PDB file of C-alpha atoms and ligand atoms in Angstrom:
ATOM      1  CA  MET J 138       0.000   0.000   0.000  1.00  0.00           C
ATOM      2  CA  LEU J 139       1.005   3.602  -0.352  1.00  0.00           C
ATOM      3  CA  ASN J 140       3.278   5.341   2.070  1.00  0.00           C
ATOM      4  CA  THR J 141       1.011   8.324   2.539  1.00  0.00           C
ATOM      5  CA  ALA J 142       3.428  10.230   4.769  1.00  0.00           C
ATOM      6  CA  LEU J 143       6.067  10.003   2.081  1.00  0.00           C
ATOM      7  CA  LEU J 144       3.672  11.119  -0.600  1.00  0.00           C
ATOM      8  CA  GLU J 145       2.547  14.052   1.482  1.00  0.00           C
ATOM      9  CA  GLN J 146       6.155  15.055   1.953  1.00  0.00           C
ATOM     10  CA  ALA J 147       6.795  14.771  -1.790  1.00  0.00           C
ATOM     11  CA  LEU J 148       3.680  16.763  -2.571  1.00  0.00           C
ATOM     12  CA  SER J 149       4.352  19.492  -0.040  1.00  0.00           C
ATOM     13  CA  GLY J 150       6.928  21.229  -2.215  1.00  0.00           C
ATOM     14  CA  MET J 151       9.273  21.418   0.760  1.00  0.00           C
ATOM     15  CA  PRO J 152      12.912  20.529   0.126  1.00  0.00           C
ATOM     16  CA  LEU J 153      13.223  16.809   0.656  1.00  0.00           C
ATOM     17  CA  ARG J 154      16.021  15.282   2.629  1.00  0.00           C
ATOM     18  CA  ARG J 155      18.267  13.073   0.551  1.00  0.00           C
ATOM     19  CA  ALA J 156      17.002   9.817   1.998  1.00  0.00           C
ATOM     20  CA  GLY J 157      13.452  10.999   1.478  1.00  0.00           C
ATOM     21  CA  ASP J 158      14.199  11.851  -2.138  1.00  0.00           C
ATOM     22  CA  LEU J 159      15.492   8.409  -2.864  1.00  0.00           C
ATOM     23  CA  ALA J 160      12.705   6.701  -0.970  1.00  0.00           C
ATOM     24  CA  ALA J 161      10.158   8.650  -3.010  1.00  0.00           C
ATOM     25  CA  ILE J 162      11.879   7.701  -6.226  1.00  0.00           C
ATOM     26  CA  GLN J 163      12.171   4.068  -5.201  1.00  0.00           C
ATOM     27  CA  HIS J 164       8.491   4.063  -4.368  1.00  0.00           C
ATOM     28  CA  HIS J 165       7.647   5.204  -7.865  1.00  0.00           C
ATOM     29  CA  ILE J 166      10.012   2.739  -9.466  1.00  0.00           C
ATOM     30  CA  ARG J 167       8.371  -0.061  -7.525  1.00  0.00           C
ATOM     31  CA  ALA J 168       4.957   1.129  -8.654  1.00  0.00           C
ATOM     32  CA  HIS J 169       6.306   1.262 -12.208  1.00  0.00           C
ATOM     33  CA  ARG J 170       7.635  -2.301 -11.913  1.00  0.00           C
ATOM     34  CA  VAL J 171       4.420  -3.644 -10.448  1.00  0.00           C
ATOM     35  CA  ARG J 172       2.467  -2.063 -13.278  1.00  0.00           C
ATOM     36  CA  GLU J 173       4.807  -3.588 -15.850  1.00  0.00           C
ATOM     37  CA  THR J 174       4.517  -6.964 -14.152  1.00  0.00           C
ATOM     38  CA  LEU J 175       0.746  -6.862 -13.987  1.00  0.00           C
ATOM     39  CA  SER J 176       0.312  -5.602 -17.512  1.00  0.00           C
ATOM     40  CA  PRO J 177      -1.116  -8.245 -19.876  1.00  0.00           C
ATOM     41  CA  VAL J 178       1.294  -7.085 -22.588  1.00  0.00           C
ATOM     42  CA  ALA J 179       4.938  -6.656 -21.589  1.00  0.00           C
ATOM     43  CA  GLY J 180       6.062  -3.052 -21.928  1.00  0.00           C
ATOM     44  CA  VAL J 181       2.555  -1.666 -22.341  1.00  0.00           C
ATOM     45  CA  GLY J 182       2.008  -0.660 -18.748  1.00  0.00           C
ATOM     46  CA  ASP J 183      -0.981   1.537 -19.390  1.00  0.00           C
ATOM     47  CA  ALA J 184      -2.946  -1.337 -20.823  1.00  0.00           C
ATOM     48  CA  GLY J 185      -3.092  -2.929 -17.368  1.00  0.00           C
ATOM     49  CA  PRO J 186      -4.422  -1.554 -14.118  1.00  0.00           C
ATOM     50  CA  ARG J 187      -5.104   1.931 -15.441  1.00  0.00           C
ATOM     51  CA  SER J 188      -7.893   0.749 -17.662  1.00  0.00           C
ATOM     52  CA  ALA J 189      -9.565  -1.171 -14.876  1.00  0.00           C
ATOM     53  CA  PRO J 190     -11.943   0.427 -12.381  1.00  0.00           C
ATOM     54  CA  ALA J 191     -10.335   1.210  -9.033  1.00  0.00           C
ATOM     55  CA  ALA J 192     -11.294  -1.119  -6.214  1.00  0.00           C
ATOM     56  CA  PRO J 193      -9.529  -1.357  -2.862  1.00  0.00           C
ATOM     57  CA  THR J 194      -9.992  -5.113  -2.649  1.00  0.00           C
ATOM     58  CA  SER J 195      -7.539  -6.117  -5.392  1.00  0.00           C
ATOM     59  CA  VAL J 196      -4.080  -4.861  -6.337  1.00  0.00           C
ATOM     60  CA  HIS J 197      -4.966  -5.622  -9.958  1.00  0.00           C
ATOM     61  CA  LEU J 198      -7.658  -2.975  -9.889  1.00  0.00           C
ATOM     62  CA  GLN J 199      -5.752  -0.209  -8.140  1.00  0.00           C
ATOM     63  CA  LEU J 200      -4.268   2.876  -9.757  1.00  0.00           C
ATOM     64  CA  PHE J 201      -0.804   4.208  -9.008  1.00  0.00           C
ATOM     65  CA  PRO J 202      -0.099   7.752  -7.887  1.00  0.00           C
ATOM     66  CA  ASP J 203       3.033   8.473  -9.958  1.00  0.00           C
ATOM     67  CA  CYS J 204       1.491  11.028 -12.333  1.00  0.00           C
ATOM     68  CA  LYS J 205      -0.022  13.011  -9.496  1.00  0.00           C
ATOM     69  CA  VAL J 206       3.247  13.329  -7.612  1.00  0.00           C
ATOM     70  CA  GLY J 207       5.305  13.840 -10.784  1.00  0.00           C
ATOM     71  CA  ALA J 208       3.143  16.721 -11.911  1.00  0.00           C
ATOM     72  CA  THR J 209       3.529  18.544  -8.633  1.00  0.00           C
ATOM     73  CA  ASP J 210       7.207  18.018  -7.971  1.00  0.00           C
ATOM     74  CA  ASP J 211       9.298  18.715 -11.031  1.00  0.00           C
ATOM     75  CA  ALA J 212      12.618  17.982  -9.363  1.00  0.00           C
ATOM     76  CA  VAL J 213      11.597  14.514  -8.217  1.00  0.00           C
ATOM     77  CA  ARG J 214       9.940  13.776 -11.544  1.00  0.00           C
ATOM     78  CA  GLN J 215      13.015  14.811 -13.493  1.00  0.00           C
ATOM     79  CA  GLN J 216      15.244  12.638 -11.343  1.00  0.00           C
ATOM     80  CA  ILE J 217      12.898   9.688 -11.744  1.00  0.00           C
ATOM     81  CA  ASP J 218      12.984  10.146 -15.522  1.00  0.00           C
ATOM     82  CA  GLN J 219      16.747  10.415 -15.519  1.00  0.00           C
ATOM     83  CA  LEU J 220      17.231   7.350 -13.332  1.00  0.00           C
ATOM     84  CA  LEU J 221      14.791   5.362 -15.438  1.00  0.00           C
ATOM     85  CA  ARG J 222      16.748   6.293 -18.554  1.00  0.00           C
ATOM     86  CA  LEU J 223      19.993   5.227 -16.902  1.00  0.00           C
ATOM     87  CA  ARG J 224      18.357   2.017 -15.717  1.00  0.00           C
ATOM     88  CA  GLY J 225      17.386   1.316 -19.312  1.00  0.00           C
ATOM     89  CA  VAL J 226      20.944   1.860 -20.528  1.00  0.00           C
ATOM     90  CA  ILE J 227      22.311  -0.392 -17.770  1.00  0.00           C
ATOM     91  CA  GLY J 228      19.666  -3.016 -18.511  1.00  0.00           C
ATOM     92  CA  GLN J 229      20.683  -3.198 -22.164  1.00  0.00           C
ATOM     93  CA  ALA J 230      24.353  -3.590 -21.238  1.00  0.00           C
ATOM     94  CA  LEU J 231      23.491  -6.330 -18.730  1.00  0.00           C
ATOM     95  CA  GLU J 232      21.352  -8.188 -21.253  1.00  0.00           C
ATOM     96  CA  LYS J 233      24.164  -8.105 -23.812  1.00  0.00           C
ATOM     97  CA  ALA J 234      26.620  -9.414 -21.191  1.00  0.00           C
ATOM     98  CA  ARG J 235      24.213 -12.211 -20.282  1.00  0.00           C
ATOM     99  CA  GLN J 236      23.796 -13.217 -23.910  1.00  0.00           C
ATOM    100  CA  GLU J 237      27.568 -13.275 -24.303  1.00  0.00           C
ATOM    101  CA  LYS J 238      27.766 -15.472 -21.155  1.00  0.00           C
ATOM    102  CA  LEU J 239      30.013 -12.902 -19.507  1.00  0.00           C
ATOM    103  CA  ILE J 240      27.734 -12.986 -16.467  1.00  0.00           C
ATOM    104  CA  GLY J 241      24.967 -15.295 -15.274  1.00  0.00           C
ATOM    105  CA  ASN J 242      22.875 -12.620 -13.601  1.00  0.00           C
ATOM    106  CA  SER J 243      23.051  -8.906 -12.933  1.00  0.00           C
ATOM    107  CA  LEU J 244      24.409  -9.331  -9.399  1.00  0.00           C
ATOM    108  CA  GLU J 245      27.580 -10.857 -10.863  1.00  0.00           C
ATOM    109  CA  ALA J 246      28.234  -7.712 -12.873  1.00  0.00           C
ATOM    110  CA  ARG J 247      30.514  -4.798 -12.304  1.00  0.00           C
ATOM    111  CA  VAL J 248      28.830  -1.981 -14.171  1.00  0.00           C
ATOM    112  CA  THR J 249      30.703   1.129 -15.211  1.00  0.00           C
ATOM    113  CA  LEU J 250      28.141   3.847 -15.817  1.00  0.00           C
ATOM    114  CA  LYS J 251      29.266   6.931 -17.668  1.00  0.00           C
ATOM    115  CA  CYS J 252      27.011   9.942 -17.340  1.00  0.00           C
ATOM    116  CA  ASP J 253      26.852  13.543 -16.244  1.00  0.00           C
ATOM    117  CA  ARG J 254      27.183  13.185 -12.473  1.00  0.00           C
ATOM    118  CA  LYS J 255      24.895  16.142 -11.929  1.00  0.00           C
ATOM    119  CA  THR J 256      21.987  14.116 -13.275  1.00  0.00           C
ATOM    120  CA  LEU J 257      22.379  11.651 -10.390  1.00  0.00           C
ATOM    121  CA  GLY J 258      21.464  14.325  -7.871  1.00  0.00           C
ATOM    122  CA  SER J 259      22.545  13.688  -4.308  1.00  0.00           C
ATOM    123  CA  ALA J 260      22.164   9.902  -4.419  1.00  0.00           C
ATOM    124  CA  SER J 261      25.225   8.060  -3.156  1.00  0.00           C
ATOM    125  CA  LYS J 262      26.924   5.167  -4.950  1.00  0.00           C
ATOM    126  CA  GLU J 263      25.449   2.728  -2.428  1.00  0.00           C
ATOM    127  CA  GLU J 264      21.968   4.119  -2.907  1.00  0.00           C
ATOM    128  CA  LEU J 265      22.343   3.876  -6.666  1.00  0.00           C
ATOM    129  CA  GLU J 266      23.550   0.266  -6.409  1.00  0.00           C
ATOM    130  CA  GLU J 267      20.395  -0.541  -4.486  1.00  0.00           C
ATOM    131  CA  PHE J 268      18.259   1.450  -6.861  1.00  0.00           C
ATOM    132  CA  PHE J 269      19.655  -0.293  -9.969  1.00  0.00           C
ATOM    133  CA  ILE J 270      19.833  -3.651  -8.105  1.00  0.00           C
ATOM    134  CA  LEU J 271      23.546  -4.037  -8.741  1.00  0.00           C
ATOM    135  CA  SER J 272      26.422  -5.374  -6.669  1.00  0.00           C
ATOM    136  CA  ASP J 273      29.219  -3.263  -8.006  1.00  0.00           C
ATOM    137  CA  LEU J 274      28.712   0.117  -9.660  1.00  0.00           C
ATOM    138  CA  ILE J 275      31.442   2.460 -10.871  1.00  0.00           C
ATOM    139  CA  ILE J 276      30.370   5.939 -11.924  1.00  0.00           C
ATOM    140  CA  GLU J 277      32.436   8.008 -14.318  1.00  0.00           C
ATOM    141  CA  ASP J 278      31.678  11.546 -15.394  1.00  0.00           C
ATOM    142  CA  ALA J 279      31.001  11.899 -19.125  1.00  0.00           C
ATOM    143  CA  ASP J 280      28.879  13.912 -21.536  1.00  0.00           C
ATOM    144  CA  GLU J 281      27.483  10.824 -23.264  1.00  0.00           C
ATOM    145  CA  VAL J 282      25.559   8.202 -21.303  1.00  0.00           C
ATOM    146  CA  SER J 283      26.859   4.649 -21.651  1.00  0.00           C
ATOM    147  CA  ALA J 284      27.255   1.510 -19.558  1.00  0.00           C
ATOM    148  CA  SER J 285      29.767  -1.302 -19.798  1.00  0.00           C
ATOM    149  CA  VAL J 286      29.761  -4.621 -17.971  1.00  0.00           C
ATOM    150  CA  GLU J 287      32.445  -6.950 -16.737  1.00  0.00           C
ATOM    151  CA  LYS J 288      32.357  -9.720 -14.165  1.00  0.00           C
ATOM    152  CA  THR J 289      32.876  -8.435 -10.638  1.00  0.00           C
ATOM    153  CA  PRO J 290      35.957  -9.815  -8.847  1.00  0.00           C
ATOM    154  CA  TYR J 291      34.149  -9.805  -5.496  1.00  0.00           C
ATOM    155  CA  ALA J 292      32.748 -12.837  -3.702  1.00  0.00           C
ATOM    156  CA  LYS J 293      29.018 -13.425  -3.318  1.00  0.00           C
ATOM    157  CA  CYS J 294      27.356 -12.641  -0.012  1.00  0.00           C
ATOM    158  CA  ALA J 295      25.418 -15.679   1.203  1.00  0.00           C
ATOM    159  CA  ARG J 296      22.619 -13.502   2.595  1.00  0.00           C
ATOM    160  CA  CYS J 297      21.929 -10.768   0.034  1.00  0.00           C
ATOM    161  CA  TRP J 298      23.578 -12.486  -2.977  1.00  0.00           C
ATOM    162  CA  ARG J 299      25.404  -9.315  -3.934  1.00  0.00           C
ATOM    163  CA  HIS J 300      29.039  -9.620  -4.827  1.00  0.00           C
ATOM    164  CA  ARG J 301      30.714  -7.169  -2.507  1.00  0.00           C
ATOM    165  CA  GLU J 302      34.228  -6.195  -1.601  1.00  0.00           C
ATOM    166  CA  THR J 303      33.590  -6.744   2.096  1.00  0.00           C
ATOM    167  CA  VAL J 304      32.624 -10.431   1.828  1.00  0.00           C
ATOM    168  CA  GLY J 305      35.214 -12.438   3.797  1.00  0.00           C
ATOM    169  CA  GLN J 306      36.335  -9.590   6.035  1.00  0.00           C
ATOM    170  CA  SER J 307      34.340 -10.716   9.061  1.00  0.00           C
ATOM    171  CA  THR J 308      35.879 -13.569  11.046  1.00  0.00           C
ATOM    172  CA  VAL J 309      32.503 -14.358  12.635  1.00  0.00           C
ATOM    173  CA  HIS J 310      30.538 -14.275   9.351  1.00  0.00           C
ATOM    174  CA  PRO J 311      33.100 -14.743   6.557  1.00  0.00           C
ATOM    175  CA  ASP J 312      30.369 -15.549   4.026  1.00  0.00           C
ATOM    176  CA  LEU J 313      28.556 -12.206   4.504  1.00  0.00           C
ATOM    177  CA  CYS J 314      29.099  -8.640   3.344  1.00  0.00           C
ATOM    178  CA  ASP J 315      29.518  -5.795   5.829  1.00  0.00           C
ATOM    179  CA  ARG J 316      25.915  -4.684   5.602  1.00  0.00           C
ATOM    180  CA  CYS J 317      24.550  -8.150   6.205  1.00  0.00           C
ATOM    181  CA  VAL J 318      27.004  -8.681   9.079  1.00  0.00           C
ATOM    182  CA  SER J 319      25.641  -5.545  10.715  1.00  0.00           C
ATOM    183  CA  VAL J 320      22.083  -6.746  10.195  1.00  0.00           C
ATOM    184  CA  VAL J 321      22.599 -10.204  11.675  1.00  0.00           C
ATOM    185  CA  THR J 322      24.679  -8.959  14.599  1.00  0.00           C
ATOM    186  CA  THR J 323      22.178  -6.293  15.655  1.00  0.00           C
ATOM    187  CA  LYS J 324      19.206  -8.657  15.694  1.00  0.00           C
TER     188      LYS J 324
HETATM  189 ZN1   ZN E1460      25.111  -9.106   2.043  1.00  0.00          ZN
END
């Protein structure tokens, strides 16, 4: 269901904190993905839930709020558009690498993304790795957007399946990355 507090914050026109920005964007990406998934024709998102009458009892019949928020917050909308474009470029590079058997799945990839850093806003590398669902992202400043893929040299974390530099550094949990170590040790 919707995070109404987050939406209210996004709609308020107040400057959003960085974490809030990313959370808002991630929310919209998730809505975008769900719509794509539910659509009867792949890639034709509008043919799905939008054409159905809204009903609170089924996710298949619910509408998503992305247009409403996007129309009232240009900065967030522009960053969503930009990140979606970059995600598309990365997705094409990953698909090519998969077809060439360079990688088995996207979490085995080290992606070098070239783009104008300003278009990434205030999102950190870690936040972008989560946003693009990647293990290993390198960002280089460039005028032209492009993405290249190689196999990451890092080991796979047994918990989150990301290949991360910190896997093996913990003596207590040598099969986990630093983030997962912190999660399991604070439980
Ligand atoms: Zn992990």
